[in-house]
XYZ file of C-alpha atoms in Angstrom:
620
model
C 17.260 1.731 -72.699
C 14.844 2.197 -69.843
C 11.519 1.887 -71.623
C 10.027 -1.104 -69.768
C 7.520 -0.725 -66.937
C 9.269 -3.191 -64.661
C 11.342 -1.967 -61.713
C 15.009 -1.788 -62.632
C 18.276 -1.987 -60.739
C 19.453 1.457 -59.615
C 22.342 3.204 -61.324
C 23.579 6.814 -61.202
C 21.965 7.512 -64.555
C 18.577 6.683 -63.035
C 18.587 9.862 -60.951
C 16.438 12.854 -61.744
C 18.429 15.481 -63.646
C 18.012 19.117 -62.658
C 16.482 21.713 -64.953
C 15.387 25.313 -64.740
C 11.853 24.148 -64.026
C 12.834 21.981 -61.113
C 15.002 24.791 -59.766
C 11.976 27.082 -59.746
C 10.043 24.421 -57.916
C 12.829 23.984 -55.377
C 12.736 27.702 -54.642
C 9.021 27.510 -53.823
C 9.607 24.878 -51.165
C 12.996 26.087 -49.963
C 12.276 25.569 -46.281
C 11.459 21.876 -46.629
C 13.332 18.636 -47.202
C 13.212 17.039 -50.642
C 13.879 13.498 -51.726
C 16.227 14.388 -54.564
C 19.650 13.595 -55.874
C 22.760 14.780 -54.028
C 24.209 16.808 -56.888
C 20.956 18.488 -57.976
C 20.135 22.064 -56.942
C 17.267 20.754 -54.796
C 19.574 18.692 -52.641
C 20.749 21.689 -50.662
C 18.148 23.697 -48.792
C 17.686 26.121 -45.947
C 14.899 24.362 -44.119
C 14.454 22.524 -40.884
C 16.624 19.605 -41.811
C 19.637 19.007 -44.018
C 19.444 15.228 -44.205
C 18.197 14.014 -47.575
C 17.412 10.504 -48.665
C 16.594 8.561 -51.801
C 13.501 6.401 -52.213
C 13.388 4.190 -55.239
C 10.365 2.365 -56.568
C 7.541 2.969 -58.967
C 7.793 2.822 -62.701
C 9.566 4.715 -65.320
C 8.751 5.740 -68.868
C 11.021 6.130 -71.829
C 13.524 8.954 -71.838
C 13.465 9.785 -68.160
C 14.137 8.702 -64.598
C 11.691 8.521 -61.744
C 12.051 8.799 -58.044
C 8.784 7.449 -56.709
C 6.625 7.933 -59.797
C 5.962 6.677 -63.292
C 7.061 9.080 -65.913
C 6.307 9.337 -69.590
C 8.576 10.457 -72.356
C 10.041 13.898 -71.664
C 8.110 14.297 -68.415
C 9.166 15.533 -65.020
C 9.263 13.433 -61.906
C 7.364 14.472 -58.844
C 8.795 15.717 -55.594
C 6.322 15.572 -52.724
C 6.803 17.412 -49.457
C 4.534 17.817 -46.445
C 4.610 21.136 -44.656
C 2.554 22.574 -41.855
C 0.096 24.077 -44.326
C -0.428 21.026 -46.461
C 1.167 19.229 -49.384
C 3.247 20.962 -51.988
C 4.044 19.135 -55.200
C 5.584 19.762 -58.572
C 2.823 18.187 -60.563
C 1.614 21.381 -62.208
C 1.630 21.955 -65.914
C 4.587 24.323 -65.980
C 6.949 21.524 -65.042
C 5.959 19.455 -68.036
C 8.352 19.284 -70.967
C 7.036 19.837 -74.502
C 5.713 16.724 -76.100
C 5.754 14.701 -72.909
C 3.082 13.256 -70.727
C 3.286 12.600 -67.096
C 2.469 9.332 -65.395
C 0.981 8.797 -61.984
C 3.103 8.830 -58.904
C 3.184 5.166 -58.026
C 6.340 4.896 -55.994
C 6.869 5.330 -52.281
C 6.755 8.911 -51.141
C 9.277 10.415 -48.714
C 8.205 13.367 -46.624
C 9.798 15.864 -44.291
C 7.687 17.335 -41.526
C 8.615 20.948 -40.787
C 5.495 22.183 -39.078
C 6.273 23.641 -35.672
C 8.471 22.256 -32.925
C 11.584 20.308 -33.709
C 12.358 19.100 -37.177
C 12.655 15.450 -38.045
C 13.055 13.001 -40.907
C 10.462 10.396 -41.751
C 11.122 7.993 -44.567
C 10.395 4.372 -45.438
C 12.923 1.615 -45.032
C 15.432 1.208 -47.827
C 17.502 -1.775 -48.776
C 20.875 -1.441 -47.073
C 22.463 -3.793 -49.582
C 21.600 -1.436 -52.428
C 22.985 1.560 -50.582
C 26.324 0.175 -49.393
C 25.289 0.407 -45.766
C 23.820 3.924 -45.911
C 20.437 4.225 -44.170
C 17.839 6.970 -43.786
C 17.600 9.011 -40.625
C 14.060 8.988 -39.314
C 14.046 10.988 -36.109
C 16.173 13.743 -34.774
C 19.200 12.222 -33.136
C 21.545 13.504 -30.504
C 25.332 13.701 -30.680
C 26.825 10.231 -30.782
C 28.645 9.278 -27.591
C 30.942 6.735 -29.177
C 34.025 9.006 -29.047
C 36.422 8.480 -26.168
C 36.237 11.127 -23.473
C 38.972 13.715 -24.000
C 41.158 13.997 -20.906
C 44.609 14.796 -22.334
C 46.812 17.475 -20.679
C 46.465 20.849 -22.393
C 48.959 23.711 -22.789
C 52.691 24.182 -22.320
C 54.267 20.965 -21.041
C 58.011 21.589 -20.818
C 59.867 21.357 -17.516
C 61.367 24.824 -17.970
C 59.457 27.509 -16.081
C 59.083 30.394 -18.518
C 56.752 32.537 -16.433
C 57.907 36.178 -16.582
C 60.545 35.214 -19.175
C 61.407 37.459 -22.105
C 59.996 36.620 -25.563
C 63.404 35.370 -26.752
C 63.155 32.577 -24.171
C 59.956 31.311 -25.779
C 61.411 31.499 -29.290
C 64.425 29.498 -28.096
C 62.056 26.578 -27.459
C 62.117 26.122 -31.233
C 65.174 28.064 -32.468
C 67.745 26.933 -29.930
C 71.559 26.811 -29.936
C 71.515 23.714 -32.148
C 69.522 25.630 -34.770
C 71.903 28.601 -34.818
C 74.950 26.343 -34.978
C 73.470 24.363 -37.882
C 72.676 27.282 -40.170
C 75.967 29.041 -39.315
C 78.144 26.020 -40.109
C 76.238 25.043 -43.254
C 76.261 28.617 -44.564
C 80.041 28.800 -44.180
C 80.429 25.365 -45.781
C 78.319 26.325 -48.797
C 80.180 29.643 -49.209
C 83.530 27.810 -49.326
C 82.156 25.272 -51.818
C 80.842 28.058 -54.022
C 84.027 30.133 -53.958
C 86.176 27.102 -54.772
C 83.916 26.036 -57.616
C 83.078 29.352 -59.274
C 85.333 31.831 -61.035
C 84.274 35.228 -59.736
C 84.091 38.387 -61.788
C 86.490 41.187 -60.792
C 83.723 43.321 -59.271
C 81.829 40.485 -57.601
C 80.642 41.231 -54.076
C 81.560 37.667 -53.115
C 85.254 38.688 -53.021
C 84.605 40.307 -49.633
C 83.136 37.180 -48.058
C 84.353 36.115 -44.634
C 82.966 33.399 -42.380
C 79.851 34.204 -40.431
C 79.618 33.775 -36.658
C 76.584 32.867 -34.559
C 76.120 36.463 -33.257
C 76.229 37.775 -36.822
C 73.747 35.101 -37.942
C 71.390 36.260 -35.188
C 71.850 39.856 -36.379
C 70.962 38.750 -39.901
C 67.783 37.067 -38.597
C 66.957 40.225 -36.623
C 67.034 42.281 -39.833
C 65.074 39.495 -41.498
C 62.298 39.922 -38.908
C 62.545 43.731 -39.118
C 61.682 43.613 -42.796
C 58.382 41.982 -41.877
C 57.593 44.916 -39.569
C 58.802 47.632 -41.968
C 57.810 46.569 -45.463
C 59.475 48.147 -48.488
C 59.260 47.227 -52.142
C 62.913 46.217 -52.579
C 65.611 45.000 -50.204
C 67.924 47.816 -51.344
C 65.399 50.384 -50.091
C 66.236 49.581 -46.471
C 69.713 51.051 -47.018
C 68.572 53.879 -49.292
C 69.498 57.366 -48.088
C 66.340 59.028 -49.380
C 65.443 61.077 -46.305
C 61.595 60.665 -46.198
C 61.850 56.862 -46.060
C 65.278 56.535 -44.489
C 65.738 53.587 -42.084
C 69.231 54.075 -40.612
C 68.973 51.113 -38.247
C 69.664 48.585 -41.007
C 72.949 50.218 -41.998
C 74.052 50.383 -38.369
C 73.649 46.623 -38.005
C 74.913 45.347 -41.348
C 75.890 46.705 -44.743
C 73.632 46.090 -47.692
C 76.218 44.010 -49.549
C 76.823 41.815 -46.513
C 73.090 41.203 -46.075
C 72.649 40.293 -49.747
C 75.622 37.921 -49.580
C 73.940 36.306 -46.582
C 70.802 35.765 -48.659
C 72.900 34.169 -51.398
C 74.862 31.811 -49.158
C 72.452 30.866 -46.374
C 72.218 27.090 -46.306
C 70.976 24.273 -44.080
C 72.572 21.084 -45.386
C 75.769 19.765 -46.951
C 75.213 19.636 -50.711
C 77.747 16.818 -51.067
C 75.276 14.461 -49.359
C 72.525 14.997 -51.908
C 71.118 11.903 -53.643
C 70.441 12.494 -57.316
C 66.922 12.298 -58.676
C 65.917 8.826 -59.765
C 68.151 7.075 -57.230
C 66.879 5.398 -54.043
C 66.787 7.812 -51.143
C 66.228 10.932 -53.231
C 64.469 13.630 -51.206
C 62.821 16.567 -52.926
C 63.011 18.570 -49.707
C 66.676 17.744 -49.143
C 67.668 21.427 -48.995
C 65.470 22.070 -45.932
C 65.107 18.590 -44.472
C 67.368 19.262 -41.428
C 65.316 22.342 -40.523
C 62.010 20.487 -40.906
C 63.204 17.490 -38.896
C 64.612 19.711 -36.162
C 61.846 22.284 -35.636
C 58.508 20.716 -36.635
C 58.568 17.876 -34.027
C 59.130 20.480 -31.307
C 55.751 22.081 -32.052
C 53.810 19.066 -30.782
C 56.328 18.067 -28.094
C 56.165 21.412 -26.297
C 52.431 22.105 -26.387
C 49.372 19.916 -25.734
C 46.299 20.952 -27.766
C 42.664 21.198 -26.756
C 40.016 18.788 -28.016
C 39.197 20.557 -31.301
C 41.811 20.508 -34.080
C 41.669 21.844 -37.619
C 43.550 20.776 -40.722
C 43.979 22.944 -43.789
C 46.509 24.028 -46.374
C 48.683 27.131 -46.304
C 49.884 28.895 -49.426
C 53.627 29.435 -49.828
C 55.269 30.934 -52.907
C 56.479 27.483 -53.831
C 55.342 24.878 -56.360
C 53.819 22.598 -53.778
C 51.094 22.355 -51.170
C 51.713 22.989 -47.508
C 49.403 21.396 -44.939
C 48.938 22.597 -41.377
C 47.324 20.946 -38.373
C 46.403 23.405 -35.651
C 44.681 23.781 -32.326
C 41.437 25.603 -33.079
C 41.169 27.815 -30.006
C 44.599 29.467 -30.361
C 45.790 28.823 -33.918
C 48.881 27.019 -32.578
C 50.509 24.932 -35.325
C 51.025 21.327 -34.169
C 52.105 19.573 -37.358
C 53.227 20.733 -40.772
C 53.690 18.822 -44.007
C 54.784 19.783 -47.500
C 53.337 17.908 -50.476
C 55.941 17.662 -53.240
C 54.375 15.155 -55.614
C 53.272 11.559 -55.758
C 54.883 9.206 -53.297
C 54.881 5.459 -53.475
C 53.387 3.552 -50.567
C 52.094 0.080 -49.921
C 48.354 0.677 -50.299
C 47.529 1.822 -53.824
C 43.925 2.552 -52.822
C 45.024 5.366 -50.527
C 45.370 8.770 -52.159
C 47.910 11.455 -51.345
C 45.472 13.505 -49.257
C 44.434 10.424 -47.269
C 48.090 9.723 -46.523
C 48.718 13.334 -45.440
C 45.804 13.239 -42.989
C 46.958 9.887 -41.615
C 50.522 11.125 -41.074
C 49.613 14.466 -39.506
C 47.018 13.002 -37.142
C 49.031 9.930 -36.127
C 50.172 11.390 -32.753
C 46.613 12.460 -31.868
C 44.395 9.520 -32.811
C 42.793 7.436 -30.082
C 42.677 10.373 -27.646
C 39.175 11.727 -28.265
C 40.098 14.696 -30.457
C 37.701 16.212 -32.991
C 39.244 17.258 -36.321
C 37.764 19.823 -38.706
C 38.984 19.934 -42.299
C 37.957 21.209 -45.708
C 36.887 19.392 -48.862
C 40.457 18.844 -50.068
C 41.011 16.265 -47.319
C 37.528 15.020 -46.369
C 36.329 11.672 -47.716
C 34.242 8.767 -46.392
C 37.355 6.581 -46.251
C 39.378 8.876 -43.990
C 36.264 9.601 -41.888
C 35.748 5.913 -41.143
C 39.443 5.378 -40.451
C 39.480 8.198 -37.904
C 36.243 6.973 -36.327
C 37.759 3.527 -35.851
C 40.615 5.218 -33.972
C 38.414 7.157 -31.517
C 38.874 10.424 -33.403
C 35.915 12.516 -34.530
C 35.844 14.357 -37.844
C 33.733 17.053 -39.483
C 34.439 18.674 -42.823
C 33.099 19.827 -46.137
C 33.239 17.248 -48.912
C 33.014 17.097 -52.687
C 30.013 15.120 -53.899
C 32.141 13.117 -56.339
C 34.395 11.653 -53.649
C 34.787 7.891 -53.717
C 32.359 6.260 -51.299
C 29.922 9.183 -51.116
C 26.246 8.141 -51.151
C 23.950 9.459 -53.851
C 21.727 10.871 -51.148
C 22.268 12.021 -47.593
C 22.078 9.261 -45.027
C 23.969 7.731 -42.139
C 26.462 4.913 -42.429
C 27.321 3.570 -38.983
C 29.133 6.515 -37.319
C 29.341 8.607 -40.482
C 26.736 11.268 -41.269
C 26.355 12.957 -44.661
C 24.615 16.333 -44.685
C 23.850 19.239 -47.029
C 22.796 22.766 -46.182
C 21.928 25.647 -48.473
C 21.589 29.288 -47.632
C 23.507 31.571 -49.985
C 25.551 28.678 -51.337
C 25.397 24.967 -50.786
C 27.593 23.316 -48.197
C 28.083 19.548 -48.135
C 29.602 17.920 -45.050
C 30.640 14.606 -43.589
C 30.718 14.208 -39.819
C 31.262 11.444 -37.295
C 30.542 13.649 -34.270
C 27.130 15.142 -35.033
C 23.537 14.070 -35.440
C 20.823 15.840 -37.416
C 20.055 18.396 -34.724
C 19.364 21.930 -35.917
C 19.724 25.310 -34.274
C 17.949 28.559 -35.075
C 20.024 31.388 -36.514
C 19.223 34.952 -37.524
C 20.882 36.057 -40.737
C 20.806 39.303 -42.673
C 18.555 39.591 -45.713
C 17.219 42.286 -48.019
C 13.938 40.449 -48.530
C 12.556 41.336 -45.090
C 11.668 44.752 -43.701
C 13.444 43.872 -40.457
C 16.647 43.106 -42.334
C 16.856 39.619 -40.807
C 15.332 36.220 -41.342
C 15.401 33.157 -39.138
C 16.610 29.798 -40.420
C 17.203 26.421 -38.890
C 20.837 25.524 -39.365
C 22.319 22.046 -38.807
C 24.527 21.904 -35.734
C 27.308 20.247 -37.753
C 27.424 23.254 -40.118
C 27.486 25.669 -37.195
C 30.318 23.724 -35.537
C 32.316 23.617 -38.768
C 32.089 27.400 -39.179
C 33.138 27.876 -35.555
C 36.090 25.494 -35.378
C 37.540 25.789 -38.883
C 38.850 29.286 -38.182
C 42.077 28.094 -36.540
C 43.968 27.904 -39.835
C 42.756 31.335 -40.909
C 43.921 32.785 -37.588
C 47.391 31.239 -37.859
C 47.719 32.091 -41.547
C 46.785 35.706 -40.893
C 49.292 36.040 -38.059
C 52.115 34.512 -40.073
C 51.505 36.623 -43.160
C 51.110 39.880 -41.233
C 54.817 40.074 -40.360
C 56.259 37.509 -42.771
C 59.480 38.347 -44.628
C 57.907 40.237 -47.568
C 60.494 39.744 -50.302
C 60.504 36.856 -52.732
C 63.552 34.687 -53.115
C 64.729 32.871 -56.207
C 65.605 29.879 -54.054
C 62.580 27.774 -53.184
C 64.104 26.430 -49.979
C 64.531 29.963 -48.626
C 60.766 30.483 -48.914
C 60.099 27.325 -46.917
C 62.674 28.383 -44.326
C 60.956 31.768 -43.993
C 57.614 30.032 -43.440
C 59.016 27.701 -40.756
C 60.609 30.635 -38.908
C 57.315 32.560 -39.066
C 55.389 29.581 -37.664
C 57.939 29.302 -34.856
C 57.527 32.978 -33.950
C 53.715 32.746 -33.913
C 53.781 29.546 -31.826
C 56.216 31.155 -29.381
C 53.861 34.121 -29.028
C 50.909 31.800 -28.299
C 52.837 29.970 -25.559
C 54.017 33.318 -24.144
C 50.393 34.485 -23.974
C 49.294 31.293 -22.189
C 52.170 31.372 -19.687
C 51.901 35.105 -18.919
C 48.195 35.994 -18.895
C 48.898 39.202 -16.985
C 51.627 40.458 -19.347
C 49.988 40.420 -22.740
C 51.973 41.665 -25.729
C 50.773 41.983 -29.287
C 52.579 39.937 -31.904
C 54.258 43.098 -33.198
C 55.639 44.062 -29.778
C 56.632 40.431 -29.212
C 58.688 40.429 -32.442
C 60.278 43.772 -31.565
C 61.442 42.325 -28.253
C 62.922 39.299 -30.059
C 64.789 41.588 -32.480
C 66.278 43.546 -29.596
C 67.428 40.343 -27.894
C 68.990 38.951 -31.083
C 71.059 42.131 -31.496
C 72.324 42.196 -27.915
C 76.109 41.971 -27.721
C 76.578 42.190 -31.501
C 78.918 44.740 -33.055
C 78.906 45.531 -36.768
C 82.701 45.223 -36.871
C 82.713 41.862 -35.075
C 84.550 39.208 -37.036
C 85.099 41.477 -40.015
C 88.080 40.566 -42.145
C 89.430 42.023 -45.343
C 87.603 44.555 -47.444
C 88.070 48.279 -47.202
C 89.247 49.554 -43.809
C 86.457 51.386 -42.051
C 86.932 54.985 -40.931
C 87.286 55.678 -37.257
C 84.755 57.994 -35.683
C 85.635 61.605 -36.490
C 87.916 60.679 -39.411
C 87.294 62.835 -42.509
C 86.909 61.066 -45.875
C 89.706 61.713 -48.376
C 87.281 63.165 -50.904
C 86.699 66.115 -48.538
C 90.355 67.008 -47.932
C 92.222 67.041 -51.252
C 91.873 68.900 -54.505
C 89.769 67.093 -57.088
C 89.487 67.653 -60.844
C 86.830 66.534 -63.273
C 87.814 64.842 -66.521
C 85.739 64.002 -69.565
C 85.105 60.298 -69.947
C 84.086 58.217 -72.936
C 82.413 55.699 -70.618
C 79.133 57.031 -69.333
C 79.208 56.440 -65.576
C 76.237 56.800 -63.265
C 76.447 59.934 -61.163
C 77.219 58.806 -57.641
C 75.144 61.653 -56.161
C 71.916 61.984 -58.136
C 71.555 58.607 -59.872
C 69.014 56.373 -58.129
C 68.369 52.842 -59.432
C 65.602 52.164 -56.945
C 63.101 54.422 -58.704
C 61.778 54.396 -62.293
C 63.762 56.720 -64.545
C 66.040 57.480 -61.620
C 69.277 56.564 -63.384
C 71.406 59.529 -64.484
C 74.663 59.233 -66.367
C 77.458 61.804 -66.124
C 79.896 63.068 -68.751
C 82.620 63.572 -66.172
C 84.502 61.623 -63.586
C 86.701 62.664 -60.680
C 90.305 61.837 -61.527
C 91.181 61.234 -57.861
C 88.020 59.414 -56.658
C 87.240 57.585 -59.917
C 83.473 58.127 -59.662
C 81.026 59.611 -62.147
C 79.766 63.102 -61.317
C 77.605 65.796 -62.863
C 79.558 69.048 -63.167
C 76.858 71.058 -61.384
C 75.885 70.675 -58.572
C 76.890 67.064 -57.828
C 80.657 67.679 -57.999
C 80.475 70.315 -55.275
C 78.040 68.309 -53.125
C 80.140 65.138 -53.280
C 83.379 66.897 -52.362
C 81.980 69.116 -49.588
C 79.255 67.140 -47.773
C 80.064 64.107 -45.656
C 76.559 62.623 -45.921
C 75.786 63.747 -49.432
C 72.997 61.181 -49.927
C 71.082 62.284 -46.857
C 70.747 65.934 -47.869
C 68.010 67.037 -50.197
C 70.113 69.741 -51.931
C 71.179 67.287 -54.614
C 67.601 66.624 -55.753
C 67.293 68.497 -59.018
């Protein structure tokens, strides 16, 4: 119990709890700085300064906490603020709880001067031992110059001169001959393993499998990229003959069955080398590990980033979390990591997010970079670790993170800050001071439609430099393969290929400033290059013999008779499984062709028109 008048040792429960009354009071002094608790509504404000601080002292009555004042049972503590027009306090009667009395304010008072000129913090000295090294900021401070000067080389750094090169040359920086050989060989290996292991049904499409070649694999990837440019609801729709949405290019490159078999068999590793779960060496990303180890290191080896970096997660249709580290100015992806669950490491005090940040930033620490990240990764521990390695950091933070102060102060190189406009934003930074900048924002409360606020520079910088991930994510998802796969590793593969294409486009733009191409045109050029020299009949073995050009199908030359059938077959002409209620069953079948047909008009259409699916006469 806290009913003695003697000064007590501070604990989190000794902080002033927020209420509707104190929220009303905070609104009346919104443009000032309050000495309140970090997680109370008053802690975040729109005023001249976003640096808050706690001052303990004074006495406390039963049933409540005080921050600089003695409080009786059920009373409200006082918050004092000095503004240009005088002192504003919360000592009025409306802030008094029923049945409570209010004591005098006997503790030390902390004020924030916001009258004219530059804003600043003025507060009494606090005991550093009680605050774990966190101290108040008194005067406005400039940017700290402790970070090493950034002088690293920036941009494309390969020996190959790609100026005036075609887009496929830039993509080959990541997807080179080794990549194509890997996925071709492993796909053939997996297909053989599957066919030897499984007993196929008589009508299985896998009976027509034949080994894939590198040119055919490139053709498959070309169609894969095409589907990101021309999005349809189902994969089968790309080969559908419905004339308003017909896309004949897909059928000219590869049959639908062949493409779907590709999707079933595409593989990147030998399954025989897999280590079972629970055994040493088990890897949850085993299915895509060769692709990750081959492509991801090339991102950072080929391109040198600018000073500002951003780190954020990317959503993939996969039960895991994907983390990206990018260059802010271009959205170029430098590092990529997939979180698949808890991993064991030597230091038990380090969490998974701390370990991810450490691993992704390892090649860039000690070089003077500044990293911007969101609240999922930001913590005092990782901020100090980066600061000790000459790497600046700025990011939003959750108030309940381990090591966060109860109020906003500075700890050595680390600054804690809160800002409130529409919503509250809490940040940690090792590269900013408490400088503020004036901003005009839209509002409905003013006849001009704008109001002017003083915004902390660290908040302004965060909003500016955290957009790199959004830029990259938007580019990747704009033309990403749109169809979901049942195999989780295929989704990760699609994401890695998309990142490679976007990175290649960024390097192309930097190397050819006078020959700018949009990402869409860039992808179209890559598709054209991947299809060069490929023939649909190349490497084809087995299956039905294809008709030579000008050869007439047998169904158009002989006499055909319809027979009743007990088995209801789908009409080959008018039945359409790609649309709701599009399936139509026929009572008859052609005795020569063996297909289901409606007597009228499908029988005549099928036996007289070469491209019966492309004509609209059968729609009835």
